[in-house]
Amino acid sequence: MRPETWQLTDDLDDFLARAGGFLRSRPAPHTVPLTVTDTLRRHGLHYYGRGAPLFGTLTAADGTVLAALTHTPPHGLCLTAVTPEQAEALAERLAGLGHRFPEVSAERDSAAAFAAAWRRRTGREATVHRRQRLYRLGELTPPEPAPEGRPRIAGAADRELLLRWFGEFAQAVGEGAGRDAGPWADARLSYGGITLWEAADGTPLAMAGATREIAGQVRVAPVYTPAALRGRGYAGAVTAEVSRAARAAGAAEVLLFTDLANPTSNALYQRLGYREVADFAVWAFGD
């Protein structure tokens, strides 16, 4: 028997029974698979799209879980940290089964290792699509002076606004083309997962979301200000409010991702008290 074995399944309960403890052991770097699997458990396996999700664990001979993967079509493959040898074994297994992925997302070195292995196994070109940084909130420092306006939890009457802003956000960051924003909006509204920053007359100016707490962590996402309203401090104010509320509700870790190509957002979140955890990367695969 091989000392390490990748086990694949389409059964979410089976995956969580094997990988749940491993994912919870490092809630910050595992924030994405934790929140993705929690969302699938609550809203069904086709929340992200029509395709069937795929899950996997890398286990040692004694059954210890060493790594995990999730794939929710039409999105890419999401990997926890792996060594180059583990990435090679996974690429061999997935390619042999005929799987295809538009991209892979993982911690920087792991993403690069899988992209190289996938290129060797499939011949598909791989290019860096996005470089990201994961931050963890330290001491929250709200912006001073605060911009005009006040925070408000989004409600059912805001649904159309959330659909529009989600579409604009997805287009701006190059994600979610053609995705139905309805399930996302409904899921967030069900637990107060979007906060608006609004003017004194009630006009919405910006939004920030937060995932449900799982394994003690909450991730702030998305943060969006319409283009015509940027540069006035609304994003910082609403992010600070969402971060404060997550802490007040008992989250042990409040996290967020930034695009390293956007120095403005990276500087903003550091001013609010967010500190670097790790760098991630998304590699896109050609046809």
C-alpha positions as protocol buffer text, in pm:
chain_id: "A"
residue {
  index: 1
  type: MET
  ca { x: 0 y: 0 z: 0 }
}
residue {
  index: 2
  type: ARG
  ca { x: 124 y: 346 z: -83 }
}
residue {
  index: 3
  type: PRO
  ca { x: 225 y: 546 z: 225 }
}
residue {
  index: 4
  type: GLU
  ca { x: -9 y: 825 z: 118 }
}
residue {
  index: 5
  type: THR
  ca { x: -333 y: 789 z: -77 }
}
residue {
  index: 6
  type: TRP
  ca { x: -572 y: 1039 z: -234 }
}
residue {
  index: 7
  type: GLN
  ca { x: -934 y: 938 z: -172 }
}
residue {
  index: 8
  type: LEU
  ca { x: -1201 y: 1106 z: -385 }
}
residue {
  index: 9
  type: THR
  ca { x: -1575 y: 1123 z: -322 }
}
residue {
  index: 10
  type: ASP
  ca { x: -1889 y: 1310 z: -421 }
}
residue {
  index: 11
  type: ASP
  ca { x: -2039 y: 1244 z: -77 }
}
residue {
  index: 12
  type: LEU
  ca { x: -2016 y: 1557 z: 138 }
}
residue {
  index: 13
  type: ASP
  ca { x: -2098 y: 1379 z: 462 }
}
residue {
  index: 14
  type: ASP
  ca { x: -1830 y: 1117 z: 397 }
}
residue {
  index: 15
  type: PHE
  ca { x: -1577 y: 1389 z: 319 }
}
residue {
  index: 16
  type: LEU
  ca { x: -1656 y: 1588 z: 633 }
}
residue {
  index: 17
  type: ALA
  ca { x: -1640 y: 1274 z: 847 }
}
residue {
  index: 18
  type: ARG
  ca { x: -1284 y: 1219 z: 727 }
}
residue {
  index: 19
  type: ALA
  ca { x: -1161 y: 1575 z: 673 }
}
residue {
  index: 20
  type: GLY
  ca { x: -1362 y: 1783 z: 920 }
}
residue {
  index: 21
  type: GLY
  ca { x: -1112 y: 1760 z: 1203 }
}
residue {
  index: 22
  type: PHE
  ca { x: -822 y: 1834 z: 969 }
}
residue {
  index: 23
  type: LEU
  ca { x: -992 y: 2144 z: 827 }
}
residue {
  index: 24
  type: ARG
  ca { x: -1080 y: 2273 z: 1173 }
}
residue {
  index: 25
  type: SER
  ca { x: -724 y: 2222 z: 1293 }
}
residue {
  index: 26
  type: ARG
  ca { x: -608 y: 2525 z: 1090 }
}
residue {
  index: 27
  type: PRO
  ca { x: -918 y: 2742 z: 1045 }
}
residue {
  index: 28
  type: ALA
  ca { x: -738 y: 3044 z: 898 }
}
residue {
  index: 29
  type: PRO
  ca { x: -561 y: 2881 z: 600 }
}
residue {
  index: 30
  type: HIS
  ca { x: -857 y: 2643 z: 561 }
}
residue {
  index: 31
  type: THR
  ca { x: -1118 y: 2920 z: 563 }
}
residue {
  index: 32
  type: VAL
  ca { x: -1235 y: 2859 z: 207 }
}
residue {
  index: 33
  type: PRO
  ca { x: -1303 y: 2483 z: 227 }
}
residue {
  index: 34
  type: LEU
  ca { x: -1459 y: 2533 z: 570 }
}
residue {
  index: 35
  type: THR
  ca { x: -1704 y: 2794 z: 446 }
}
residue {
  index: 36
  type: VAL
  ca { x: -1767 y: 2622 z: 112 }
}
residue {
  index: 37
  type: THR
  ca { x: -1857 y: 2289 z: 273 }
}
residue {
  index: 38
  type: ASP
  ca { x: -2070 y: 2461 z: 537 }
}
residue {
  index: 39
  type: THR
  ca { x: -2260 y: 2641 z: 261 }
}
residue {
  index: 40
  type: LEU
  ca { x: -2314 y: 2317 z: 69 }
}
residue {
  index: 41
  type: ARG
  ca { x: -2437 y: 2146 z: 384 }
}
residue {
  index: 42
  type: ARG
  ca { x: -2688 y: 2422 z: 449 }
}
residue {
  index: 43
  type: HIS
  ca { x: -2805 y: 2499 z: 95 }
}
residue {
  index: 44
  type: GLY
  ca { x: -2747 y: 2185 z: -109 }
}
residue {
  index: 45
  type: LEU
  ca { x: -2477 y: 2045 z: -333 }
}
residue {
  index: 46
  type: HIS
  ca { x: -2576 y: 2259 z: -631 }
}
residue {
  index: 47
  type: TYR
  ca { x: -2558 y: 2595 z: -454 }
}
residue {
  index: 48
  type: TYR
  ca { x: -2259 y: 2703 z: -666 }
}
residue {
  index: 49
  type: GLY
  ca { x: -2372 y: 2550 z: -995 }
}
residue {
  index: 50
  type: ARG
  ca { x: -2528 y: 2254 z: -1172 }
}
residue {
  index: 51
  type: GLY
  ca { x: -2218 y: 2036 z: -1175 }
}
residue {
  index: 52
  type: ALA
  ca { x: -2161 y: 1775 z: -906 }
}
residue {
  index: 53
  type: PRO
  ca { x: -1899 y: 1875 z: -648 }
}
residue {
  index: 54
  type: LEU
  ca { x: -1590 y: 1666 z: -588 }
}
residue {
  index: 55
  type: PHE
  ca { x: -1410 y: 1626 z: -256 }
}
residue {
  index: 56
  type: GLY
  ca { x: -1087 y: 1455 z: -164 }
}
residue {
  index: 57
  type: THR
  ca { x: -849 y: 1376 z: 117 }
}
residue {
  index: 58
  type: LEU
  ca { x: -487 y: 1272 z: 124 }
}
residue {
  index: 59
  type: THR
  ca { x: -436 y: 1019 z: 402 }
}
residue {
  index: 60
  type: ALA
  ca { x: -127 y: 859 z: 547 }
}
residue {
  index: 61
  type: ALA
  ca { x: -101 y: 487 z: 603 }
}
residue {
  index: 62
  type: ASP
  ca { x: -226 y: 530 z: 960 }
}
residue {
  index: 63
  type: GLY
  ca { x: -534 y: 723 z: 841 }
}
residue {
  index: 64
  type: THR
  ca { x: -407 y: 1071 z: 932 }
}
residue {
  index: 65
  type: VAL
  ca { x: -544 y: 1332 z: 692 }
}
residue {
  index: 66
  type: LEU
  ca { x: -262 y: 1533 z: 537 }
}
residue {
  index: 67
  type: ALA
  ca { x: -446 y: 1747 z: 281 }
}
residue {
  index: 68
  type: ALA
  ca { x: -789 y: 1805 z: 131 }
}
residue {
  index: 69
  type: LEU
  ca { x: -952 y: 1935 z: -185 }
}
residue {
  index: 70
  type: THR
  ca { x: -1290 y: 2069 z: -289 }
}
residue {
  index: 71
  type: HIS
  ca { x: -1423 y: 2135 z: -638 }
}
residue {
  index: 72
  type: THR
  ca { x: -1758 y: 2307 z: -689 }
}
residue {
  index: 73
  type: PRO
  ca { x: -1821 y: 2349 z: -1063 }
}
residue {
  index: 74
  type: PRO
  ca { x: -1807 y: 2583 z: -1244 }
}
residue {
  index: 75
  type: HIS
  ca { x: -1541 y: 2709 z: -1004 }
}
residue {
  index: 76
  type: GLY
  ca { x: -1189 y: 2576 z: -986 }
}
residue {
  index: 77
  type: LEU
  ca { x: -1012 y: 2328 z: -765 }
}
residue {
  index: 78
  type: CYS
  ca { x: -940 y: 2444 z: -408 }
}
residue {
  index: 79
  type: LEU
  ca { x: -647 y: 2275 z: -236 }
}
residue {
  index: 80
  type: THR
  ca { x: -504 y: 2287 z: 113 }
}
residue {
  index: 81
  type: ALA
  ca { x: -125 y: 2295 z: 142 }
}
residue {
  index: 82
  type: VAL
  ca { x: 55 y: 2010 z: -37 }
}
residue {
  index: 83
  type: THR
  ca { x: 413 y: 1918 z: -117 }
}
residue {
  index: 84
  type: PRO
  ca { x: 527 y: 1894 z: -480 }
}
residue {
  index: 85
  type: GLU
  ca { x: 518 y: 1512 z: -452 }
}
residue {
  index: 86
  type: GLN
  ca { x: 163 y: 1520 z: -316 }
}
residue {
  index: 87
  type: ALA
  ca { x: 57 y: 1760 z: -590 }
}
residue {
  index: 88
  type: GLU
  ca { x: 209 y: 1528 z: -853 }
}
residue {
  index: 89
  type: ALA
  ca { x: 20 y: 1228 z: -716 }
}
residue {
  index: 90
  type: LEU
  ca { x: -305 y: 1423 z: -715 }
}
residue {
  index: 91
  type: ALA
  ca { x: -257 y: 1549 z: -1070 }
}
residue {
  index: 92
  type: GLU
  ca { x: -188 y: 1193 z: -1185 }
}
residue {
  index: 93
  type: ARG
  ca { x: -504 y: 1065 z: -1015 }
}
residue {
  index: 94
  type: LEU
  ca { x: -734 y: 1341 z: -1137 }
}
residue {
  index: 95
  type: ALA
  ca { x: -600 y: 1340 z: -1493 }
}
residue {
  index: 96
  type: GLY
  ca { x: -633 y: 963 z: -1509 }
}
residue {
  index: 97
  type: LEU
  ca { x: -1001 y: 994 z: -1416 }
}
residue {
  index: 98
  type: GLY
  ca { x: -1062 y: 1258 z: -1684 }
}
residue {
  index: 99
  type: HIS
  ca { x: -1131 y: 1552 z: -1454 }
}
residue {
  index: 100
  type: ARG
  ca { x: -1094 y: 1906 z: -1584 }
}
residue {
  index: 101
  type: PHE
  ca { x: -1067 y: 2233 z: -1393 }
}
residue {
  index: 102
  type: PRO
  ca { x: -1060 y: 2596 z: -1507 }
}
residue {
  index: 103
  type: GLU
  ca { x: -814 y: 2685 z: -1232 }
}
residue {
  index: 104
  type: VAL
  ca { x: -661 y: 2589 z: -900 }
}
residue {
  index: 105
  type: SER
  ca { x: -650 y: 2797 z: -582 }
}
residue {
  index: 106
  type: ALA
  ca { x: -419 y: 2724 z: -290 }
}
residue {
  index: 107
  type: GLU
  ca { x: -140 y: 2867 z: -81 }
}
residue {
  index: 108
  type: ARG
  ca { x: 119 y: 3012 z: -319 }
}
residue {
  index: 109
  type: ASP
  ca { x: 371 y: 2728 z: -336 }
}
residue {
  index: 110
  type: SER
  ca { x: 106 y: 2456 z: -337 }
}
residue {
  index: 111
  type: ALA
  ca { x: -84 y: 2622 z: -622 }
}
residue {
  index: 112
  type: ALA
  ca { x: 236 y: 2650 z: -826 }
}
residue {
  index: 113
  type: ALA
  ca { x: 323 y: 2286 z: -758 }
}
residue {
  index: 114
  type: PHE
  ca { x: -16 y: 2157 z: -869 }
}
residue {
  index: 115
  type: ALA
  ca { x: -21 y: 2385 z: -1176 }
}
residue {
  index: 116
  type: ALA
  ca { x: 316 y: 2247 z: -1287 }
}
residue {
  index: 117
  type: ALA
  ca { x: 206 y: 1889 z: -1225 }
}
residue {
  index: 118
  type: TRP
  ca { x: -124 y: 1943 z: -1408 }
}
residue {
  index: 119
  type: ARG
  ca { x: 60 y: 2088 z: -1707 }
}
residue {
  index: 120
  type: ARG
  ca { x: 286 y: 1784 z: -1722 }
}
residue {
  index: 121
  type: ARG
  ca { x: -5 y: 1542 z: -1692 }
}
residue {
  index: 122
  type: THR
  ca { x: -252 y: 1712 z: -1928 }
}
residue {
  index: 123
  type: GLY
  ca { x: -50 y: 1941 z: -2152 }
}
residue {
  index: 124
  type: ARG
  ca { x: -272 y: 2234 z: -2053 }
}
residue {
  index: 125
  type: GLU
  ca { x: -93 y: 2565 z: -2015 }
}
residue {
  index: 126
  type: ALA
  ca { x: -105 y: 2724 z: -1670 }
}
residue {
  index: 127
  type: THR
  ca { x: -74 y: 3095 z: -1592 }
}
residue {
  index: 128
  type: VAL
  ca { x: -108 y: 3294 z: -1271 }
}
residue {
  index: 129
  type: HIS
  ca { x: -454 y: 3449 z: -1274 }
}
residue {
  index: 130
  type: ARG
  ca { x: -449 y: 3618 z: -933 }
}
residue {
  index: 131
  type: ARG
  ca { x: -215 y: 3658 z: -638 }
}
residue {
  index: 132
  type: GLN
  ca { x: -389 y: 3696 z: -304 }
}
residue {
  index: 133
  type: ARG
  ca { x: -298 y: 3758 z: 56 }
}
residue {
  index: 134
  type: LEU
  ca { x: -489 y: 3621 z: 353 }
}
residue {
  index: 135
  type: TYR
  ca { x: -511 y: 3859 z: 649 }
}
residue {
  index: 136
  type: ARG
  ca { x: -621 y: 3806 z: 1009 }
}
residue {
  index: 137
  type: LEU
  ca { x: -762 y: 4088 z: 1222 }
}
residue {
  index: 138
  type: GLY
  ca { x: -540 y: 4201 z: 1509 }
}
residue {
  index: 139
  type: GLU
  ca { x: -644 y: 4512 z: 1699 }
}
residue {
  index: 140
  type: LEU
  ca { x: -930 y: 4674 z: 1510 }
}
residue {
  index: 141
  type: THR
  ca { x: -862 y: 5040 z: 1430 }
}
residue {
  index: 142
  type: PRO
  ca { x: -1174 y: 5200 z: 1276 }
}
residue {
  index: 143
  type: PRO
  ca { x: -1109 y: 5491 z: 1039 }
}
residue {
  index: 144
  type: GLU
  ca { x: -1088 y: 5834 z: 1199 }
}
residue {
  index: 145
  type: PRO
  ca { x: -1262 y: 6049 z: 1116 }
}
residue {
  index: 146
  type: ALA
  ca { x: -1543 y: 5822 z: 1004 }
}
residue {
  index: 147
  type: PRO
  ca { x: -1707 y: 5914 z: 674 }
}
residue {
  index: 148
  type: GLU
  ca { x: -2060 y: 6041 z: 656 }
}
residue {
  index: 149
  type: GLY
  ca { x: -2328 y: 5781 z: 704 }
}
residue {
  index: 150
  type: ARG
  ca { x: -2404 y: 5480 z: 923 }
}
residue {
  index: 151
  type: PRO
  ca { x: -2409 y: 5100 z: 903 }
}
residue {
  index: 152
  type: ARG
  ca { x: -2724 y: 4894 z: 853 }
}
residue {
  index: 153
  type: ILE
  ca { x: -2781 y: 4520 z: 815 }
}
residue {
  index: 154
  type: ALA
  ca { x: -2925 y: 4449 z: 470 }
}
residue {
  index: 155
  type: GLY
  ca { x: -3280 y: 4314 z: 465 }
}
residue {
  index: 156
  type: ALA
  ca { x: -3518 y: 4158 z: 216 }
}
residue {
  index: 157
  type: ALA
  ca { x: -3601 y: 4498 z: 66 }
}
residue {
  index: 158
  type: ASP
  ca { x: -3234 y: 4531 z: -37 }
}
residue {
  index: 159
  type: ARG
  ca { x: -3228 y: 4209 z: -241 }
}
residue {
  index: 160
  type: GLU
  ca { x: -3232 y: 4374 z: -585 }
}
residue {
  index: 161
  type: LEU
  ca { x: -2953 y: 4608 z: -480 }
}
residue {
  index: 162
  type: LEU
  ca { x: -2745 y: 4313 z: -357 }
}
residue {
  index: 163
  type: LEU
  ca { x: -2799 y: 4128 z: -686 }
}
residue {
  index: 164
  type: ARG
  ca { x: -2682 y: 4429 z: -883 }
}
residue {
  index: 165
  type: TRP
  ca { x: -2383 y: 4504 z: -663 }
}
residue {
  index: 166
  type: PHE
  ca { x: -2279 y: 4137 z: -653 }
}
residue {
  index: 167
  type: GLY
  ca { x: -2279 y: 4132 z: -1033 }
}
residue {
  index: 168
  type: GLU
  ca { x: -2074 y: 4450 z: -1049 }
}
residue {
  index: 169
  type: PHE
  ca { x: -1830 y: 4315 z: -791 }
}
residue {
  index: 170
  type: ALA
  ca { x: -1790 y: 3983 z: -973 }
}
residue {
  index: 171
  type: GLN
  ca { x: -1724 y: 4162 z: -1300 }
}
residue {
  index: 172
  type: ALA
  ca { x: -1471 y: 4394 z: -1136 }
}
residue {
  index: 173
  type: VAL
  ca { x: -1267 y: 4107 z: -991 }
}
residue {
  index: 174
  type: GLY
  ca { x: -1308 y: 3876 z: -1291 }
}
residue {
  index: 175
  type: GLU
  ca { x: -1509 y: 3609 z: -1115 }
}
residue {
  index: 176
  type: GLY
  ca { x: -1850 y: 3452 z: -1134 }
}
residue {
  index: 177
  type: ALA
  ca { x: -1930 y: 3529 z: -1496 }
}
residue {
  index: 178
  type: GLY
  ca { x: -2289 y: 3427 z: -1560 }
}
residue {
  index: 179
  type: ARG
  ca { x: -2346 y: 3309 z: -1202 }
}
residue {
  index: 180
  type: ASP
  ca { x: -2696 y: 3352 z: -1062 }
}
residue {
  index: 181
  type: ALA
  ca { x: -2655 y: 3587 z: -767 }
}
residue {
  index: 182
  type: GLY
  ca { x: -2995 y: 3495 z: -623 }
}
residue {
  index: 183
  type: PRO
  ca { x: -2881 y: 3201 z: -407 }
}
residue {
  index: 184
  type: TRP
  ca { x: -2592 y: 3408 z: -274 }
}
residue {
  index: 185
  type: ALA
  ca { x: -2817 y: 3700 z: -181 }
}
residue {
  index: 186
  type: ASP
  ca { x: -3080 y: 3477 z: -22 }
}
residue {
  index: 187
  type: ALA
  ca { x: -2821 y: 3287 z: 181 }
}
residue {
  index: 188
  type: ARG
  ca { x: -2661 y: 3607 z: 311 }
}
residue {
  index: 189
  type: LEU
  ca { x: -2995 y: 3769 z: 390 }
}
residue {
  index: 190
  type: SER
  ca { x: -3099 y: 3461 z: 589 }
}
residue {
  index: 191
  type: TYR
  ca { x: -2846 y: 3537 z: 863 }
}
residue {
  index: 192
  type: GLY
  ca { x: -2776 y: 3908 z: 825 }
}
residue {
  index: 193
  type: GLY
  ca { x: -2457 y: 3841 z: 633 }
}
residue {
  index: 194
  type: ILE
  ca { x: -2439 y: 4174 z: 447 }
}
residue {
  index: 195
  type: THR
  ca { x: -2393 y: 4517 z: 604 }
}
residue {
  index: 196
  type: LEU
  ca { x: -2459 y: 4836 z: 409 }
}
residue {
  index: 197
  type: TRP
  ca { x: -2305 y: 5174 z: 472 }
}
residue {
  index: 198
  type: GLU
  ca { x: -2579 y: 5427 z: 397 }
}
residue {
  index: 199
  type: ALA
  ca { x: -2614 y: 5803 z: 383 }
}
residue {
  index: 200
  type: ALA
  ca { x: -2832 y: 5995 z: 627 }
}
residue {
  index: 201
  type: ASP
  ca { x: -3120 y: 5978 z: 378 }
}
residue {
  index: 202
  type: GLY
  ca { x: -3089 y: 5598 z: 352 }
}
residue {
  index: 203
  type: THR
  ca { x: -2904 y: 5585 z: 20 }
}
residue {
  index: 204
  type: PRO
  ca { x: -2673 y: 5278 z: 18 }
}
residue {
  index: 205
  type: LEU
  ca { x: -2310 y: 5374 z: -41 }
}
residue {
  index: 206
  type: ALA
  ca { x: -2111 y: 5050 z: 7 }
}
residue {
  index: 207
  type: MET
  ca { x: -2145 y: 4694 z: 133 }
}
residue {
  index: 208
  type: ALA
  ca { x: -1939 y: 4436 z: 318 }
}
residue {
  index: 209
  type: GLY
  ca { x: -2031 y: 4076 z: 380 }
}
residue {
  index: 210
  type: ALA
  ca { x: -1925 y: 3813 z: 629 }
}
residue {
  index: 211
  type: THR
  ca { x: -1949 y: 3436 z: 615 }
}
residue {
  index: 212
  type: ARG
  ca { x: -2114 y: 3237 z: 890 }
}
residue {
  index: 213
  type: GLU
  ca { x: -1886 y: 3148 z: 1180 }
}
residue {
  index: 214
  type: ILE
  ca { x: -1743 y: 2800 z: 1150 }
}
residue {
  index: 215
  type: ALA
  ca { x: -1448 y: 2659 z: 1345 }
}
residue {
  index: 216
  type: GLY
  ca { x: -1418 y: 2994 z: 1518 }
}
residue {
  index: 217
  type: GLN
  ca { x: -1345 y: 3187 z: 1199 }
}
residue {
  index: 218
  type: VAL
  ca { x: -1543 y: 3439 z: 996 }
}
residue {
  index: 219
  type: ARG
  ca { x: -1426 y: 3571 z: 660 }
}
residue {
  index: 220
  type: VAL
  ca { x: -1514 y: 3921 z: 545 }
}
residue {
  index: 221
  type: ALA
  ca { x: -1629 y: 3908 z: 180 }
}
residue {
  index: 222
  type: PRO
  ca { x: -1724 y: 4069 z: -44 }
}
residue {
  index: 223
  type: VAL
  ca { x: -1643 y: 4438 z: 7 }
}
residue {
  index: 224
  type: TYR
  ca { x: -1779 y: 4663 z: -265 }
}
residue {
  index: 225
  type: THR
  ca { x: -1827 y: 5033 z: -333 }
}
residue {
  index: 226
  type: PRO
  ca { x: -1975 y: 5151 z: -665 }
}
residue {
  index: 227
  type: ALA
  ca { x: -1710 y: 5320 z: -879 }
}
residue {
  index: 228
  type: ALA
  ca { x: -1867 y: 5666 z: -854 }
}
residue {
  index: 229
  type: LEU
  ca { x: -1857 y: 5654 z: -472 }
}
residue {
  index: 230
  type: ARG
  ca { x: -1502 y: 5530 z: -418 }
}
residue {
  index: 231
  type: GLY
  ca { x: -1231 y: 5725 z: -240 }
}
residue {
  index: 232
  type: ARG
  ca { x: -1461 y: 5859 z: 33 }
}
residue {
  index: 233
  type: GLY
  ca { x: -1389 y: 5606 z: 308 }
}
residue {
  index: 234
  type: TYR
  ca { x: -1709 y: 5403 z: 281 }
}
residue {
  index: 235
  type: ALA
  ca { x: -1533 y: 5068 z: 222 }
}
residue {
  index: 236
  type: GLY
  ca { x: -1313 y: 5114 z: 527 }
}
residue {
  index: 237
  type: ALA
  ca { x: -1604 y: 5214 z: 745 }
}
residue {
  index: 238
  type: VAL
  ca { x: -1828 y: 4925 z: 648 }
}
residue {
  index: 239
  type: THR
  ca { x: -1542 y: 4673 z: 670 }
}
residue {
  index: 240
  type: ALA
  ca { x: -1459 y: 4798 z: 1019 }
}
residue {
  index: 241
  type: GLU
  ca { x: -1823 y: 4759 z: 1123 }
}
residue {
  index: 242
  type: VAL
  ca { x: -1850 y: 4404 z: 988 }
}
residue {
  index: 243
  type: SER
  ca { x: -1519 y: 4314 z: 1155 }
}
residue {
  index: 244
  type: ARG
  ca { x: -1635 y: 4462 z: 1486 }
}
residue {
  index: 245
  type: ALA
  ca { x: -1965 y: 4275 z: 1470 }
}
residue {
  index: 246
  type: ALA
  ca { x: -1791 y: 3943 z: 1397 }
}
residue {
  index: 247
  type: ARG
  ca { x: -1566 y: 3990 z: 1697 }
}
residue {
  index: 248
  type: ALA
  ca { x: -1858 y: 4093 z: 1916 }
}
residue {
  index: 249
  type: ALA
  ca { x: -2047 y: 3778 z: 1811 }
}
residue {
  index: 250
  type: GLY
  ca { x: -1759 y: 3565 z: 1937 }
}
residue {
  index: 251
  type: ALA
  ca { x: -1545 y: 3490 z: 1630 }
}
residue {
  index: 252
  type: ALA
  ca { x: -1195 y: 3392 z: 1738 }
}
residue {
  index: 253
  type: GLU
  ca { x: -1051 y: 3482 z: 1398 }
}
residue {
  index: 254
  type: VAL
  ca { x: -1174 y: 3743 z: 1152 }
}
residue {
  index: 255
  type: LEU
  ca { x: -1015 y: 3697 z: 811 }
}
residue {
  index: 256
  type: LEU
  ca { x: -1017 y: 3843 z: 464 }
}
residue {
  index: 257
  type: PHE
  ca { x: -843 y: 3800 z: 130 }
}
residue {
  index: 258
  type: THR
  ca { x: -700 y: 4080 z: -82 }
}
residue {
  index: 259
  type: ASP
  ca { x: -580 y: 4092 z: -440 }
}
residue {
  index: 260
  type: LEU
  ca { x: -208 y: 4171 z: -424 }
}
residue {
  index: 261
  type: ALA
  ca { x: -246 y: 4367 z: -748 }
}
residue {
  index: 262
  type: ASN
  ca { x: -456 y: 4623 z: -559 }
}
residue {
  index: 263
  type: PRO
  ca { x: -225 y: 4819 z: -327 }
}
residue {
  index: 264
  type: THR
  ca { x: -511 y: 5047 z: -218 }
}
residue {
  index: 265
  type: SER
  ca { x: -715 y: 4767 z: -59 }
}
residue {
  index: 266
  type: ASN
  ca { x: -407 y: 4605 z: 97 }
}
residue {
  index: 267
  type: ALA
  ca { x: -309 y: 4933 z: 260 }
}
residue {
  index: 268
  type: LEU
  ca { x: -666 y: 4997 z: 377 }
}
residue {
  index: 269
  type: TYR
  ca { x: -705 y: 4664 z: 553 }
}
residue {
  index: 270
  type: GLN
  ca { x: -367 y: 4697 z: 722 }
}
residue {
  index: 271
  type: ARG
  ca { x: -474 y: 5039 z: 855 }
}
residue {
  index: 272
  type: LEU
  ca { x: -784 y: 4872 z: 1000 }
}
residue {
  index: 273
  type: GLY
  ca { x: -567 y: 4625 z: 1189 }
}
residue {
  index: 274
  type: TYR
  ca { x: -544 y: 4324 z: 958 }
}
residue {
  index: 275
  type: ARG
  ca { x: -215 y: 4135 z: 958 }
}
residue {
  index: 276
  type: GLU
  ca { x: -67 y: 3897 z: 701 }
}
residue {
  index: 277
  type: VAL
  ca { x: -123 y: 3522 z: 741 }
}
residue {
  index: 278
  type: ALA
  ca { x: -14 y: 3371 z: 408 }
}
residue {
  index: 279
  type: ASP
  ca { x: 1 y: 3434 z: 35 }
}
residue {
  index: 280
  type: PHE
  ca { x: -226 y: 3241 z: -200 }
}
residue {
  index: 281
  type: ALA
  ca { x: -243 y: 3214 z: -577 }
}
residue {
  index: 282
  type: VAL
  ca { x: -495 y: 3119 z: -845 }
}
residue {
  index: 283
  type: TRP
  ca { x: -355 y: 2953 z: -1155 }
}
residue {
  index: 284
  type: ALA
  ca { x: -577 y: 2934 z: -1464 }
}
residue {
  index: 285
  type: PHE
  ca { x: -557 y: 2647 z: -1711 }
}
residue {
  index: 286
  type: GLY
  ca { x: -586 y: 2690 z: -2087 }
}
residue {
  index: 287
  type: ASP
  ca { x: -792 y: 2471 z: -2316 }
}
